[in-house]
Short mmCIF file of C-alpha atoms and ligand atoms in Angstrom, two decimals:
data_model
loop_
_atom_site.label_atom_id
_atom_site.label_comp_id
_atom_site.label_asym_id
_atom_site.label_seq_id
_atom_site.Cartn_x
_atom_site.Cartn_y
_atom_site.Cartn_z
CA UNK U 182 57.75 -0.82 -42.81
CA UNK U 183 55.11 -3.60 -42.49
CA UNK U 184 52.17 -4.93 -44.78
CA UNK U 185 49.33 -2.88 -45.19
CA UNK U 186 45.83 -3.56 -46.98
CA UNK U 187 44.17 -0.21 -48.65
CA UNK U 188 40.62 -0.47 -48.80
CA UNK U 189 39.11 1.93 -51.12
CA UNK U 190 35.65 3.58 -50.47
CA UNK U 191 35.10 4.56 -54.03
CA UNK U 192 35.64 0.95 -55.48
CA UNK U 193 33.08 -0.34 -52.84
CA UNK U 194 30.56 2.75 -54.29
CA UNK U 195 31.71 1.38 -57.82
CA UNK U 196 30.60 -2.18 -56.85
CA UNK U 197 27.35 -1.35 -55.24
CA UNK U 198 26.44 0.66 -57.96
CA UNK U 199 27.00 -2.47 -60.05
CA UNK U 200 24.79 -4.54 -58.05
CA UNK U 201 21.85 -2.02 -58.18
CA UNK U 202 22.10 -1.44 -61.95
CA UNK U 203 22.26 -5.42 -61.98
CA UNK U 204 19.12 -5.94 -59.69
CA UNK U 205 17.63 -2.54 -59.83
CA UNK U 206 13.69 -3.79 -58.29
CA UNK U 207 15.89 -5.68 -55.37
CA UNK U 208 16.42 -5.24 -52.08
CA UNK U 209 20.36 -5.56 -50.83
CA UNK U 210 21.57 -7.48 -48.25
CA UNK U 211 25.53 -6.43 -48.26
CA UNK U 212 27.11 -9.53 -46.92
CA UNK U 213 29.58 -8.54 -44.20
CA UNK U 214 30.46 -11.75 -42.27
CA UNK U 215 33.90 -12.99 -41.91
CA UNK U 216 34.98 -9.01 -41.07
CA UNK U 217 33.37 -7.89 -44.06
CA UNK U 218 35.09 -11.18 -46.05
CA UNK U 219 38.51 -10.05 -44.15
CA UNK U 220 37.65 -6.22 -45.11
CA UNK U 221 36.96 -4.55 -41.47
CA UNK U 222 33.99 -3.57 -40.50
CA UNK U 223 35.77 -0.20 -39.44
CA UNK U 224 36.67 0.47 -43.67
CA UNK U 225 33.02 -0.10 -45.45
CA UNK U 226 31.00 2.68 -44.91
CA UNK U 227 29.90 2.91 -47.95
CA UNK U 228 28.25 -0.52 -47.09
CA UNK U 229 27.05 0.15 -44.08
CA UNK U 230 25.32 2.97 -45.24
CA UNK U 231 23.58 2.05 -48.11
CA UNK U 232 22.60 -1.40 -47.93
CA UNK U 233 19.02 -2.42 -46.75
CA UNK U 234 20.11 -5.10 -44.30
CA UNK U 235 23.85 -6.35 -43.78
CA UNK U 236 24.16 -9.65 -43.64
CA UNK U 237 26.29 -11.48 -41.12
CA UNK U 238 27.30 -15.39 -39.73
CA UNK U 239 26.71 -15.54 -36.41
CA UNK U 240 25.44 -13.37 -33.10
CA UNK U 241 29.64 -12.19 -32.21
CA UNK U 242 29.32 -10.40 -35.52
CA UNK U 243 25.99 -8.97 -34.94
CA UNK U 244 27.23 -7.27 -31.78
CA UNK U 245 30.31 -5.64 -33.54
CA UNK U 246 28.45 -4.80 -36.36
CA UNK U 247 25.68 -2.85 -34.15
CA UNK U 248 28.08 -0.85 -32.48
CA UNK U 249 28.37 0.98 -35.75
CA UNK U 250 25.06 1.05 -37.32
CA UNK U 251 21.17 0.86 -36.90
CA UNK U 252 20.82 -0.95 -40.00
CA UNK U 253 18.88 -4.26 -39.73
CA UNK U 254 21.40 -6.99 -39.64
CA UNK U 255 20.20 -10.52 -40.85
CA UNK U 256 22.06 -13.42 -38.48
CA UNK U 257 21.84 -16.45 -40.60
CA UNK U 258 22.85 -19.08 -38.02
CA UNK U 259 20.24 -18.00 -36.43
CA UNK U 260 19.89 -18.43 -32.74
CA UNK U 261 20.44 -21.68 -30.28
CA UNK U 262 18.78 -20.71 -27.09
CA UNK U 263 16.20 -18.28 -25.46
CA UNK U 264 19.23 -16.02 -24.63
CA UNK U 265 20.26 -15.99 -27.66
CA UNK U 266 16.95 -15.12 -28.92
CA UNK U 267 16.65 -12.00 -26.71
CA UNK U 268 19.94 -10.98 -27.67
CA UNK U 269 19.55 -10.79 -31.28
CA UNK U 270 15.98 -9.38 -30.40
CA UNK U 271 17.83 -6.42 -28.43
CA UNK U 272 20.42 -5.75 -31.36
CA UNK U 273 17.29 -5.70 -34.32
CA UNK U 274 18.50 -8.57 -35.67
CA UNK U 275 16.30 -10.53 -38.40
CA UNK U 276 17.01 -13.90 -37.68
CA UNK U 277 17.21 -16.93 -40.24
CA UNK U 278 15.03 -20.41 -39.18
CA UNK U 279 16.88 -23.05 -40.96
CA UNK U 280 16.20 -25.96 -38.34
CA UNK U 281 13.36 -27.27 -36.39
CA UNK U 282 14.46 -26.78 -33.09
CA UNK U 283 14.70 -22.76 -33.85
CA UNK U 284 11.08 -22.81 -35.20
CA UNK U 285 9.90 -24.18 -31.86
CA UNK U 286 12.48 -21.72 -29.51
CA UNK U 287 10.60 -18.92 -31.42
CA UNK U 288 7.23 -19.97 -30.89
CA UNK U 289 8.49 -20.53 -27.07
CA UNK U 290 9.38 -17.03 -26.83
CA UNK U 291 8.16 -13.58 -25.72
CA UNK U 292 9.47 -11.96 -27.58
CA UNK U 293 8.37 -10.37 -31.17
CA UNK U 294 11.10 -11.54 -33.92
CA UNK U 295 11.37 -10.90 -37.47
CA UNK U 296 12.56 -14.15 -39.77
CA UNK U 297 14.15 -15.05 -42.62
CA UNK U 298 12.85 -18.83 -42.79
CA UNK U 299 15.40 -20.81 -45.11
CA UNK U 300 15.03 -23.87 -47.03
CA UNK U 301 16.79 -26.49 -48.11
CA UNK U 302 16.87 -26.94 -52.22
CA UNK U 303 20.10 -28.68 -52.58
CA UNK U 304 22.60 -27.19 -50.93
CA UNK U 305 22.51 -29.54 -48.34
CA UNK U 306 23.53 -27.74 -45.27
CA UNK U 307 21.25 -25.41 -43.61
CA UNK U 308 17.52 -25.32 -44.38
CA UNK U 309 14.19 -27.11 -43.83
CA UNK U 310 12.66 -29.18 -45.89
CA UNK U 311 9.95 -29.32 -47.87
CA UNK U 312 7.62 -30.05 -45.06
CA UNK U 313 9.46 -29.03 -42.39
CA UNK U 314 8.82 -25.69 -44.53
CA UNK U 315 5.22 -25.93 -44.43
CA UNK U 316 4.91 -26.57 -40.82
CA UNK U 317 7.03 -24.17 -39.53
CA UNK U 318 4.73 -21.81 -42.07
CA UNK U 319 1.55 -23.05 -40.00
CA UNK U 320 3.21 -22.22 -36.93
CA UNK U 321 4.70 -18.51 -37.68
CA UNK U 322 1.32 -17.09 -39.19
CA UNK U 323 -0.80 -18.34 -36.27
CA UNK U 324 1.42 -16.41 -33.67
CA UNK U 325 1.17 -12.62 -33.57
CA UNK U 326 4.56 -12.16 -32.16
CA UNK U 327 6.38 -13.51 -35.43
CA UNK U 328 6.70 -11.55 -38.17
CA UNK U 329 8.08 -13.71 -41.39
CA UNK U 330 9.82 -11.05 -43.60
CA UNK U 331 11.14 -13.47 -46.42
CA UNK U 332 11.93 -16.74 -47.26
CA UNK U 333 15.03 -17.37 -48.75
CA UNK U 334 17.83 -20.70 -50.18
CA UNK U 335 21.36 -20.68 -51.13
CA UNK U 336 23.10 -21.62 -54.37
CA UNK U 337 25.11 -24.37 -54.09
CA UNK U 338 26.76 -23.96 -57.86
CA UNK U 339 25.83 -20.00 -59.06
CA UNK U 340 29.84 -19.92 -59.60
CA UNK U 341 28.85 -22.33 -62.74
CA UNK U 342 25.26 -20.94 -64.23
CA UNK U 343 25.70 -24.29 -66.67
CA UNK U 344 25.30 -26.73 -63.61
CA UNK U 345 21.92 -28.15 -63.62
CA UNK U 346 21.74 -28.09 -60.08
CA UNK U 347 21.11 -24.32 -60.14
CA UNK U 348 17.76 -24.78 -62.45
CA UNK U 349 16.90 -27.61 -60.15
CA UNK U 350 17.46 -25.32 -56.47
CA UNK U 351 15.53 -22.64 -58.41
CA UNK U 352 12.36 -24.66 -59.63
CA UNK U 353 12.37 -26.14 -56.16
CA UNK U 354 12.00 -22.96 -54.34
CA UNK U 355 9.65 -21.25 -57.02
CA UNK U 356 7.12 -23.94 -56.32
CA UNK U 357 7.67 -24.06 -52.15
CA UNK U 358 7.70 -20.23 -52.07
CA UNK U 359 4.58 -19.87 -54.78
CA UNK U 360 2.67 -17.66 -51.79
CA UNK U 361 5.45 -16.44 -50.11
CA UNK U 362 5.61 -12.88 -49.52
CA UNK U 363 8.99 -11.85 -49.90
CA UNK U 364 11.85 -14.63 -51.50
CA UNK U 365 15.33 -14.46 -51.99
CA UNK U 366 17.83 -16.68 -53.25
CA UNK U 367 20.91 -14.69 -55.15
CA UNK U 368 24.23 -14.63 -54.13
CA UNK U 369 26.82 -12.42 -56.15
CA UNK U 370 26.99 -14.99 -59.26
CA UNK U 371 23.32 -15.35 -59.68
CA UNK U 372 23.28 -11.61 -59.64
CA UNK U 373 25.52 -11.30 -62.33
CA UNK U 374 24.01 -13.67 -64.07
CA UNK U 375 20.18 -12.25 -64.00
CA UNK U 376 19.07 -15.20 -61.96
CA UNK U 377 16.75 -15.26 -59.27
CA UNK U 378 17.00 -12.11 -58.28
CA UNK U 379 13.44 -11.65 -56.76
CA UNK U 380 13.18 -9.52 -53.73
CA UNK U 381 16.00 -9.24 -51.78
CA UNK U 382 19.73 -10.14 -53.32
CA UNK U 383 22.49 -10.94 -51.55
CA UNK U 384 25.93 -9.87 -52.78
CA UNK U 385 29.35 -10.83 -51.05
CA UNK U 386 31.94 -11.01 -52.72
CA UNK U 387 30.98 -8.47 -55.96
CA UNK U 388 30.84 -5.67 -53.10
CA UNK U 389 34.55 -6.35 -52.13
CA UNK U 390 35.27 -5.91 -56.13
CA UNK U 391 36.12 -9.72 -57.00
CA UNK U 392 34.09 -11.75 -59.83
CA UNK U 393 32.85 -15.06 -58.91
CA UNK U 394 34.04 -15.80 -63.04
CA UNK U 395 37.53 -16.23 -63.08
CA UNK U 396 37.21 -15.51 -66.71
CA UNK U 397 35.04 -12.26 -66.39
CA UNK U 398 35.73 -9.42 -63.76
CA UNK U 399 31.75 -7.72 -64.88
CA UNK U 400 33.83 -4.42 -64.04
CA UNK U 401 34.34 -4.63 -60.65
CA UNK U 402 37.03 -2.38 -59.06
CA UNK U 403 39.05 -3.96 -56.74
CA UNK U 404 38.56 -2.84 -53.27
CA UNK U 405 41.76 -4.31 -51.46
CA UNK U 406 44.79 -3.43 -52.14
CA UNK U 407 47.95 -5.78 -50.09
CA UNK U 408 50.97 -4.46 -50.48
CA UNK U 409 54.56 -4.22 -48.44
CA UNK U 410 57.92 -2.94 -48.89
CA UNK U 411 61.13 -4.27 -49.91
CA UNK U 412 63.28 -5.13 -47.04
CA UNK U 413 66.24 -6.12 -49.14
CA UNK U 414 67.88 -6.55 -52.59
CA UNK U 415 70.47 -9.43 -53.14
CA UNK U 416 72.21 -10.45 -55.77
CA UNK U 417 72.63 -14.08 -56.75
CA UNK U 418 75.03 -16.09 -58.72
CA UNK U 419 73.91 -19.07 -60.96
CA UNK U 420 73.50 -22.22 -58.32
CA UNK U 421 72.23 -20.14 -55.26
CA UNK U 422 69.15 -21.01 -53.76
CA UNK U 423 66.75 -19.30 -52.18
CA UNK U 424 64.96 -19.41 -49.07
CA UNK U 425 63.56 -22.72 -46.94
CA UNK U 426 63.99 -26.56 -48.04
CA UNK U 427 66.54 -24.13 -51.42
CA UNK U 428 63.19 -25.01 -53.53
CA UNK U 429 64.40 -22.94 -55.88
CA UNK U 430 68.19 -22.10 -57.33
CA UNK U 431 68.78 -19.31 -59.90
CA UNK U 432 70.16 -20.58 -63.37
CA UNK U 433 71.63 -17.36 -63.90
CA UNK U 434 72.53 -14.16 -62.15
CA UNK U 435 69.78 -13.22 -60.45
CA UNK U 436 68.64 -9.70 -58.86
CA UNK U 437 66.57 -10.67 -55.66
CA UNK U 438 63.95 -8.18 -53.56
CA UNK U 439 62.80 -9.93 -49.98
CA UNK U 440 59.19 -8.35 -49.76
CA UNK U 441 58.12 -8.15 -46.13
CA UNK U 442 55.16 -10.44 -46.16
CA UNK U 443 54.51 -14.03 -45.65
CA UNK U 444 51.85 -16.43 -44.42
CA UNK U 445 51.87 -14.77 -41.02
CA UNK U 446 50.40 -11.97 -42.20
CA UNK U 447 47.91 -14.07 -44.41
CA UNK U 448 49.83 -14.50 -47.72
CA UNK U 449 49.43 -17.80 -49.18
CA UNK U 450 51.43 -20.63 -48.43
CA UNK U 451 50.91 -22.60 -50.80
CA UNK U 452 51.48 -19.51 -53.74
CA UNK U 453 53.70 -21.68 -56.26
CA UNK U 454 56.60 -20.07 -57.88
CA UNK U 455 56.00 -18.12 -60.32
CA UNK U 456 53.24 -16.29 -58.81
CA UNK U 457 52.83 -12.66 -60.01
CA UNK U 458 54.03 -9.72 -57.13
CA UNK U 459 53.83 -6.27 -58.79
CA UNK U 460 56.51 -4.18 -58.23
CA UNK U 461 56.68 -0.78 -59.79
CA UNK U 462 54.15 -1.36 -62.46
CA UNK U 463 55.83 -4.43 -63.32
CA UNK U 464 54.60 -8.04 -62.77
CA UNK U 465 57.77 -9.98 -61.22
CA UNK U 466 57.73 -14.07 -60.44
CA UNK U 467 57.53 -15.25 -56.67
CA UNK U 468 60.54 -17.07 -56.35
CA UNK U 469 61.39 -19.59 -53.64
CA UNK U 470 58.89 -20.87 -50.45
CA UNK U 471 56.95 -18.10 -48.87
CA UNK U 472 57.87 -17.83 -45.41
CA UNK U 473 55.81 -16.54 -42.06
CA UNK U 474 57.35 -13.37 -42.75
CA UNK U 475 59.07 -12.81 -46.13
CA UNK U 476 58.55 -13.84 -49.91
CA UNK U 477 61.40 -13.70 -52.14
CA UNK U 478 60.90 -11.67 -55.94
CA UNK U 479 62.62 -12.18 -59.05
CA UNK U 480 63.03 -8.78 -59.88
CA UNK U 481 66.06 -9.03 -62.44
CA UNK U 482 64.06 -7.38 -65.10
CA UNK U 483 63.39 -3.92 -63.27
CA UNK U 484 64.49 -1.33 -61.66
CA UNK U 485 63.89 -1.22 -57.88
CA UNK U 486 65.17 -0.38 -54.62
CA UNK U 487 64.64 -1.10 -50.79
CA UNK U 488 61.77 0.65 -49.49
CA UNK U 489 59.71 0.31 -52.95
CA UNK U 490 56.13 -1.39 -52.32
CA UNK U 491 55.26 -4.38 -53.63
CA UNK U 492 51.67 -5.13 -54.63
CA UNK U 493 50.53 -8.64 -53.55
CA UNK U 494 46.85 -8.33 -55.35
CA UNK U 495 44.38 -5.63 -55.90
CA UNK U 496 45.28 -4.00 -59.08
CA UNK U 497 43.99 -3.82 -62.36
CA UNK U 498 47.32 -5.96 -63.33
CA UNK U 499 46.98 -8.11 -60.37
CA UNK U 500 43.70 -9.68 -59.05
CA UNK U 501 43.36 -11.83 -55.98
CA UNK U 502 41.91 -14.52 -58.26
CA UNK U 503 44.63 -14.55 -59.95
CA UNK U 504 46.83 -15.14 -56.01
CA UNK U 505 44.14 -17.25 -55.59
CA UNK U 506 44.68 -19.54 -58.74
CA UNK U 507 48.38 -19.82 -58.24
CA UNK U 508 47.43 -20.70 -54.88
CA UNK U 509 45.01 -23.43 -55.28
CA UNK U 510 42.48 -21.99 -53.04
CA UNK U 511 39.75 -19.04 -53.79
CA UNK U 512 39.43 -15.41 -53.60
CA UNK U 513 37.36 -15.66 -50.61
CA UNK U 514 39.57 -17.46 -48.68
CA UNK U 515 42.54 -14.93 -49.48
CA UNK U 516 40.79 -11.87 -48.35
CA UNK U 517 39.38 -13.53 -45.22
CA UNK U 518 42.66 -15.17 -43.90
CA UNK U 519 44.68 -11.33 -44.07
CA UNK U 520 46.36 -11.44 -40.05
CA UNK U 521 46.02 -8.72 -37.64
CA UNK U 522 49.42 -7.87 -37.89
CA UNK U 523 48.60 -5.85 -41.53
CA UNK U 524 47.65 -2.22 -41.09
CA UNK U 525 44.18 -1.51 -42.43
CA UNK U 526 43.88 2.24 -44.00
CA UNK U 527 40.60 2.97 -45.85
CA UNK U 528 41.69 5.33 -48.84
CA UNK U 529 39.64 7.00 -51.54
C1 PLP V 846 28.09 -15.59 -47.98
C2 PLP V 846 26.70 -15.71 -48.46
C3 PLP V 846 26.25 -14.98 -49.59
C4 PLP V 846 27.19 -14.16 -50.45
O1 PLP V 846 27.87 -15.00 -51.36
P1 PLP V 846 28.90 -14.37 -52.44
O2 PLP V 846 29.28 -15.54 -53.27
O3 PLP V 846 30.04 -13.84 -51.67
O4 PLP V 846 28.15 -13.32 -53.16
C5 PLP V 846 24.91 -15.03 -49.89
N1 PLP V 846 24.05 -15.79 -49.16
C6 PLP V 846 24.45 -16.52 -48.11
C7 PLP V 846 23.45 -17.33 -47.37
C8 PLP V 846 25.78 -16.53 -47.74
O5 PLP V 846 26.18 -17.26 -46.69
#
């Protein structure tokens, strides 16, 4: 009787299919970092298999990932050193340049690589510059052993297609990237929004079946589902409290259900009272602090009994942005933070 997150190979079909009919002339780079954004890499065939590339942080992930699959992964850290370099070589990596010193320990090497150079439009973290850009250009195409397979830059605001940074980024790289072969620059929200989506798109979180737009869920089918079981059903009088720091103290009789989850397991915190746990079809309050192991349910208005699962997020009635919003944090972060102590089973 533990948590367990059900990841569901037809909803990650559903949202791929999505992505395609959105960008249907692009290229897809599935982004799997983070563990598939807290997914595993073990439950996303469906990913693995049909994507053009797979997209991941750093080299660690690479080196998972490539035990599974011969698709081209793209490492956009990039590499830091020569071994590094002949590492991602050796695992068919396509590597991102997005600082000087990486344009120089690939023009050192003896290697043939295949790169992804990035620039900076106003995202401000990785990326070269405009110049920096145009050396780095200079350099690649007179040595045979580099092959540049796309230049690419990152939204820093997709999430809001009114914020005139995004027409700013996007003017910026149209005129750097004029003769550029191949360009890419969407993430999930530009896709969604039919921007940028030139050659190669790159969709995260739209895969896992969670809309950027809080507001708009563009049909996505949830591909997590967190649920766990009731452990135990109490009954409290008017003036009890409930749980650490008695936050909260019922104002009437009250029928309680202690769900085993809590933030050791990668539940929220910070989830206020009040936030929505779905328990047998029906949406019941969060009641009290969440502890490492339990959360406490308001569940006076239903029947239930122990052993009945409650669903934390991933239903039609229950979204993780929704977790998320009671939470004060995002989606992403959610799915990411779930613990190794929940049991991943990959379901229909
Ligand atoms: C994570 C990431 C994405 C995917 O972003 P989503 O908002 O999850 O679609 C795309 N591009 C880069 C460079 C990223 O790091």
């Amino acid at each position: 009787m533990h948590a367990v997150a059900s990841i569901s190979q037809s909803a990650l079909n559903h949202n791929l299919s999505v992505v395609k009919r959105c960008a249907p002339h692009a290229r897809i780079v599935a982004m799997v970092k983070a563990n598939a954004y807290g997914h595993h890499l073990d439950c996303i065939a469906p990913l693995i298999d049909n994507a053009d590339l797979l997209g991941v942080s750093e080299l660690s992930e690479a080196v998972k990932l490539r035990q599974k699959t011969n698709t081209p992964i793209l490492l956009l850290s990039g590499v830091y050193s020569q071994s590094e370099l002949q590492q991602a070589a050796s695992l068919n990596c396509q590597i991102v340049v997005h600082q000087v010193s990486q344009i120089t320990l690939i023009n050192e090497s003896k290697y043939p690589s295949n790169v992804w150079i990035k620039i900076n439009t106003g995202m401000n973290r990785l990326g070269l510059s405009a110049e920096e850009y145009q050396q780095c250009l200079i350099q690649f195409e007179a040595n045979p052993l580099v092959n540049i397979v796309c230049v690419m830059s990152h939204f820093a605001c997709a999430d809001e297609p009114a914020h005139p940074l995004n027409a700013h980024q996007l003017t910026q790289f149209e005129q750097l990237t004029k003769s550029a072969n191949k360009r890419s620059m969407a993430n999930s929200a530009a896709i969604l929004s039919n921007i940028a989506l030139l050659d190669f798109v790159r969709p995260g979180i739209m895969l896992y079946g969670v809309s950027p737009f809080v507001d708009n869920d563009h049909n996505l089918k949830p591909v997590m589902q967190l649920s766990a079981p009731i452990l135990s059903i109490k009954m409290l009088q008017a003036g009890q409290s409930v749980g650490y720091g008695a936050t909260w103290t019922a104002s009437k009789k009250t029928t309680l259900a202690t769900v085993g989850i809590g933030y050791g397991d990668g539940y929220p915190r910070h989830a206020q009272a009040d936030t929505p746990v779905l328990i047998n079809n029906v949406l019941c309050p969060l009641v009290g602090r969440v502890s490492m192991d339990l959360i406490t349910v308001d569940i006076s208005d239903i029947n239930a009994n122990v052993g009945d699962k409650a669903i934390l997020w991933g239903d039609d009635k229950l979204s993780v942005n929704t977790v998320a919003k009671c939470s004060n944090t995002i989606s992403y972060e959610l799915l990411s933070s779930i613990s190794s102590r929940v049991s991943f089973v990959s379901c229909p």
